[in-house]
Amino acid sequence: MPSTIRKSALTVAALGALGLGGSAVAGAAGTASPSATPPAARSHPDALSADAAAKVKAAALAKVPGATVLRTEAGGPYGTPYHAHTKTSDGKLQIVLVDSSFNATAVQADQGRPGRGGGRGPGGRHGDETPLTGDTKAKVEAAVQAKYSGATIVRTETNSDGSAPYESHIKTSDGKELEVHVSKDFTVLDAQEHPAHP
């Protein structure tokens, strides 16, 4: 009799162990692996809300009347909060810089974007612009300083957008940051103001 009880107890224990193990396996099978769940779709980091995009577009069109806005994005050259890529009525591609109050602050030639982060970065230059040296550099800077007395020259280089062969980036005595275009005969043609760096 004791032997029979002992066998029954062992059988019950074995069945209990199997039951627990089965539950554990079932529990594991019912738990979805985190890696099996596809990651949530991420919005494009440069994408704007519909409201912001509309305001940036309006600012760009006010700055460049008659242009077609190709796209609007957050960020941009010289630390600007927003920018719009536009095509003018005569086919020129331009970038309109827009500040945090949705006012267009500057327009520059759109050299395209060969890859993410390409083009001109904050305070950066186009890939095909090269620093000036020697006599040419001296003459360009002399013309710029004659036009903007007391300005600090940040850099002087070739200009790739075709409006002038040379450009000089300066900071005026009142704190404005300008890109000054200079002709081949060293005459200041015009200047574009860029949002000051924070």
PDB file of C-alpha atoms in Angstrom, residues 1-139:
ATOM      1  CA  MET A   1       0.000   0.000   0.000  1.00  0.00           C
ATOM      2  CA  PRO A   2       2.684   2.539   0.835  1.00  0.00           C
ATOM      3  CA  SER A   3       4.342   1.657  -2.472  1.00  0.00           C
ATOM      4  CA  THR A   4       1.147   2.380  -4.414  1.00  0.00           C
ATOM      5  CA  ILE A   5       0.662   5.723  -2.682  1.00  0.00           C
ATOM      6  CA  ARG A   6       4.258   6.650  -3.414  1.00  0.00           C
ATOM      7  CA  LYS A   7       3.808   5.797  -7.123  1.00  0.00           C
ATOM      8  CA  SER A   8       0.598   7.811  -7.306  1.00  0.00           C
ATOM      9  CA  ALA A   9       2.269  10.789  -5.679  1.00  0.00           C
ATOM     10  CA  LEU A  10       5.144  10.614  -8.170  1.00  0.00           C
ATOM     11  CA  THR A  11       2.712  10.415 -11.059  1.00  0.00           C
ATOM     12  CA  VAL A  12       0.783  13.461  -9.823  1.00  0.00           C
ATOM     13  CA  ALA A  13       4.034  15.387  -9.332  1.00  0.00           C
ATOM     14  CA  ALA A  14       5.197  14.492 -12.840  1.00  0.00           C
ATOM     15  CA  LEU A  15       1.909  15.551 -14.379  1.00  0.00           C
ATOM     16  CA  GLY A  16       2.018  18.799 -12.391  1.00  0.00           C
ATOM     17  CA  ALA A  17       5.512  19.520 -13.652  1.00  0.00           C
ATOM     18  CA  LEU A  18       4.425  18.868 -17.226  1.00  0.00           C
ATOM     19  CA  GLY A  19       1.417  21.129 -16.762  1.00  0.00           C
ATOM     20  CA  LEU A  20       3.558  23.947 -15.429  1.00  0.00           C
ATOM     21  CA  GLY A  21       6.087  23.506 -18.202  1.00  0.00           C
ATOM     22  CA  GLY A  22       3.350  23.532 -20.804  1.00  0.00           C
ATOM     23  CA  SER A  23       1.920  26.710 -19.331  1.00  0.00           C
ATOM     24  CA  ALA A  24       5.326  28.327 -19.442  1.00  0.00           C
ATOM     25  CA  VAL A  25       5.774  27.309 -23.068  1.00  0.00           C
ATOM     26  CA  ALA A  26       2.291  28.517 -23.943  1.00  0.00           C
ATOM     27  CA  GLY A  27       2.972  31.788 -22.169  1.00  0.00           C
ATOM     28  CA  ALA A  28       6.205  32.240 -24.065  1.00  0.00           C
ATOM     29  CA  ALA A  29       4.504  31.464 -27.345  1.00  0.00           C
ATOM     30  CA  GLY A  30       1.745  33.968 -26.615  1.00  0.00           C
ATOM     31  CA  THR A  31       4.219  36.790 -25.988  1.00  0.00           C
ATOM     32  CA  ALA A  32       5.090  38.648 -29.165  1.00  0.00           C
ATOM     33  CA  SER A  33       8.762  39.380 -29.665  1.00  0.00           C
ATOM     34  CA  PRO A  34       9.468  43.119 -29.729  1.00  0.00           C
ATOM     35  CA  SER A  35      11.538  42.642 -32.891  1.00  0.00           C
ATOM     36  CA  ALA A  36       8.565  41.051 -34.642  1.00  0.00           C
ATOM     37  CA  THR A  37       6.576  44.280 -34.409  1.00  0.00           C
ATOM     38  CA  PRO A  38       7.428  46.648 -37.278  1.00  0.00           C
ATOM     39  CA  PRO A  39       8.707  50.032 -36.083  1.00  0.00           C
ATOM     40  CA  ALA A  40       6.305  52.920 -36.331  1.00  0.00           C
ATOM     41  CA  ALA A  41       6.658  54.954 -39.480  1.00  0.00           C
ATOM     42  CA  ARG A  42       8.825  57.971 -38.869  1.00  0.00           C
ATOM     43  CA  SER A  43       7.908  61.323 -40.302  1.00  0.00           C
ATOM     44  CA  HIS A  44      10.541  63.057 -42.429  1.00  0.00           C
ATOM     45  CA  PRO A  45      12.712  65.143 -40.075  1.00  0.00           C
ATOM     46  CA  ASP A  46      12.442  68.155 -42.383  1.00  0.00           C
ATOM     47  CA  ALA A  47       8.672  67.903 -42.850  1.00  0.00           C
ATOM     48  CA  LEU A  48       6.513  70.819 -41.683  1.00  0.00           C
ATOM     49  CA  SER A  49       2.996  70.828 -40.320  1.00  0.00           C
ATOM     50  CA  ALA A  50       0.351  71.897 -42.834  1.00  0.00           C
ATOM     51  CA  ASP A  51      -0.051  75.259 -41.090  1.00  0.00           C
ATOM     52  CA  ALA A  52       3.694  75.998 -40.990  1.00  0.00           C
ATOM     53  CA  ALA A  53       4.150  74.870 -44.590  1.00  0.00           C
ATOM     54  CA  ALA A  54       1.367  77.202 -45.721  1.00  0.00           C
ATOM     55  CA  LYS A  55       2.950  80.161 -43.901  1.00  0.00           C
ATOM     56  CA  VAL A  56       6.414  79.426 -45.296  1.00  0.00           C
ATOM     57  CA  LYS A  57       4.940  79.137 -48.801  1.00  0.00           C
ATOM     58  CA  ALA A  58       3.106  82.452 -48.414  1.00  0.00           C
ATOM     59  CA  ALA A  59       6.284  84.174 -47.207  1.00  0.00           C
ATOM     60  CA  ALA A  60       8.272  82.763 -50.137  1.00  0.00           C
ATOM     61  CA  LEU A  61       5.699  83.906 -52.694  1.00  0.00           C
ATOM     62  CA  ALA A  62       5.604  87.367 -51.130  1.00  0.00           C
ATOM     63  CA  LYS A  63       9.400  87.537 -51.500  1.00  0.00           C
ATOM     64  CA  VAL A  64       9.492  86.080 -55.016  1.00  0.00           C
ATOM     65  CA  PRO A  65       6.157  86.991 -56.698  1.00  0.00           C
ATOM     66  CA  GLY A  66       5.089  84.682 -59.486  1.00  0.00           C
ATOM     67  CA  ALA A  67       7.380  81.839 -58.430  1.00  0.00           C
ATOM     68  CA  THR A  68       6.322  78.243 -57.954  1.00  0.00           C
ATOM     69  CA  VAL A  69       7.041  76.757 -54.512  1.00  0.00           C
ATOM     70  CA  LEU A  70       8.483  73.280 -55.068  1.00  0.00           C
ATOM     71  CA  ARG A  71       8.723  72.299 -51.404  1.00  0.00           C
ATOM     72  CA  THR A  72       9.020  73.760 -47.908  1.00  0.00           C
ATOM     73  CA  GLU A  73      11.279  72.429 -45.174  1.00  0.00           C
ATOM     74  CA  ALA A  74      12.456  73.088 -41.645  1.00  0.00           C
ATOM     75  CA  GLY A  75      15.937  74.428 -41.043  1.00  0.00           C
ATOM     76  CA  GLY A  76      18.236  75.774 -43.711  1.00  0.00           C
ATOM     77  CA  PRO A  77      21.408  77.739 -44.424  1.00  0.00           C
ATOM     78  CA  TYR A  78      22.737  80.104 -41.776  1.00  0.00           C
ATOM     79  CA  GLY A  79      20.598  78.558 -39.050  1.00  0.00           C
ATOM     80  CA  THR A  80      17.301  79.810 -40.467  1.00  0.00           C
ATOM     81  CA  PRO A  81      14.190  78.060 -39.008  1.00  0.00           C
ATOM     82  CA  TYR A  82      12.531  77.402 -42.384  1.00  0.00           C
ATOM     83  CA  HIS A  83      13.197  77.591 -46.107  1.00  0.00           C
ATOM     84  CA  ALA A  84      11.327  77.102 -49.367  1.00  0.00           C
ATOM     85  CA  HIS A  85      12.642  75.791 -52.671  1.00  0.00           C
ATOM     86  CA  THR A  86      11.168  77.835 -55.515  1.00  0.00           C
ATOM     87  CA  LYS A  87      11.273  78.079 -59.289  1.00  0.00           C
ATOM     88  CA  THR A  88      10.894  81.551 -60.746  1.00  0.00           C
ATOM     89  CA  SER A  89       8.804  82.354 -63.805  1.00  0.00           C
ATOM     90  CA  ASP A  90      11.991  82.397 -65.904  1.00  0.00           C
ATOM     91  CA  GLY A  91      13.092  78.985 -64.620  1.00  0.00           C
ATOM     92  CA  LYS A  92      15.639  79.876 -61.945  1.00  0.00           C
ATOM     93  CA  LEU A  93      15.811  77.624 -58.880  1.00  0.00           C
ATOM     94  CA  GLN A  94      16.071  79.584 -55.652  1.00  0.00           C
ATOM     95  CA  ILE A  95      15.926  79.039 -51.904  1.00  0.00           C
ATOM     96  CA  VAL A  96      13.949  81.537 -49.835  1.00  0.00           C
ATOM     97  CA  LEU A  97      15.023  81.726 -46.187  1.00  0.00           C
ATOM     98  CA  VAL A  98      12.164  82.277 -43.718  1.00  0.00           C
ATOM     99  CA  ASP A  99      12.485  83.285 -40.063  1.00  0.00           C
ATOM    100  CA  SER A 100      10.522  82.037 -37.047  1.00  0.00           C
ATOM    101  CA  SER A 101       7.911  84.783 -37.579  1.00  0.00           C
ATOM    102  CA  PHE A 102       7.365  83.511 -41.145  1.00  0.00           C
ATOM    103  CA  ASN A 103       9.020  86.496 -42.786  1.00  0.00           C
ATOM    104  CA  ALA A 104      11.236  85.846 -45.811  1.00  0.00           C
ATOM    105  CA  THR A 105      14.695  87.180 -44.989  1.00  0.00           C
ATOM    106  CA  ALA A 106      16.841  86.300 -48.005  1.00  0.00           C
ATOM    107  CA  VAL A 107      16.891  84.597 -51.388  1.00  0.00           C
ATOM    108  CA  GLN A 108      19.793  82.601 -52.748  1.00  0.00           C
ATOM    109  CA  ALA A 109      20.448  80.367 -55.735  1.00  0.00           C
ATOM    110  CA  ASP A 110      19.453  76.742 -55.236  1.00  0.00           C
ATOM    111  CA  GLN A 111      22.466  74.630 -56.154  1.00  0.00           C
ATOM    112  CA  GLY A 112      20.548  71.400 -55.583  1.00  0.00           C
ATOM    113  CA  ARG A 113      21.062  68.831 -52.864  1.00  0.00           C
ATOM    114  CA  PRO A 114      23.351  65.965 -53.920  1.00  0.00           C
ATOM    115  CA  GLY A 115      22.577  64.058 -50.733  1.00  0.00           C
ATOM    116  CA  ARG A 116      21.129  64.485 -47.279  1.00  0.00           C
ATOM    117  CA  GLY A 117      22.857  67.375 -45.594  1.00  0.00           C
ATOM    118  CA  GLY A 118      24.300  68.521 -48.935  1.00  0.00           C
ATOM    119  CA  GLY A 119      24.337  72.034 -50.248  1.00  0.00           C
ATOM    120  CA  ARG A 120      25.285  75.006 -48.183  1.00  0.00           C
ATOM    121  CA  GLY A 121      25.107  74.488 -44.424  1.00  0.00           C
ATOM    122  CA  PRO A 122      24.962  77.118 -41.676  1.00  0.00           C
ATOM    123  CA  GLY A 123      27.758  79.524 -42.472  1.00  0.00           C
ATOM    124  CA  GLY A 124      29.086  77.025 -45.020  1.00  0.00           C
ATOM    125  CA  ARG A 125      29.967  77.297 -48.684  1.00  0.00           C
ATOM    126  CA  HIS A 126      28.875  75.508 -51.801  1.00  0.00           C
ATOM    127  CA  GLY A 127      31.069  72.577 -52.686  1.00  0.00           C
ATOM    128  CA  ASP A 128      32.361  74.280 -55.855  1.00  0.00           C
ATOM    129  CA  GLU A 129      33.315  77.590 -54.203  1.00  0.00           C
ATOM    130  CA  THR A 130      36.979  78.027 -53.345  1.00  0.00           C
ATOM    131  CA  PRO A 131      38.730  80.548 -51.081  1.00  0.00           C
ATOM    132  CA  LEU A 132      40.431  83.464 -52.838  1.00  0.00           C
ATOM    133  CA  THR A 133      44.117  84.127 -52.350  1.00  0.00           C
ATOM    134  CA  GLY A 134      46.738  86.702 -53.179  1.00  0.00           C
ATOM    135  CA  ASP A 135      46.062  89.845 -55.196  1.00  0.00           C
ATOM    136  CA  THR A 136      42.489  88.858 -56.140  1.00  0.00           C
ATOM    137  CA  LYS A 137      41.557  88.324 -52.492  1.00  0.00           C
ATOM    138  CA  ALA A 138      43.123  91.658 -51.514  1.00  0.00           C
ATOM    139  CA  LYS A 139      41.262  93.588 -54.235  1.00  0.00           C
TER     140      LYS A 139
END
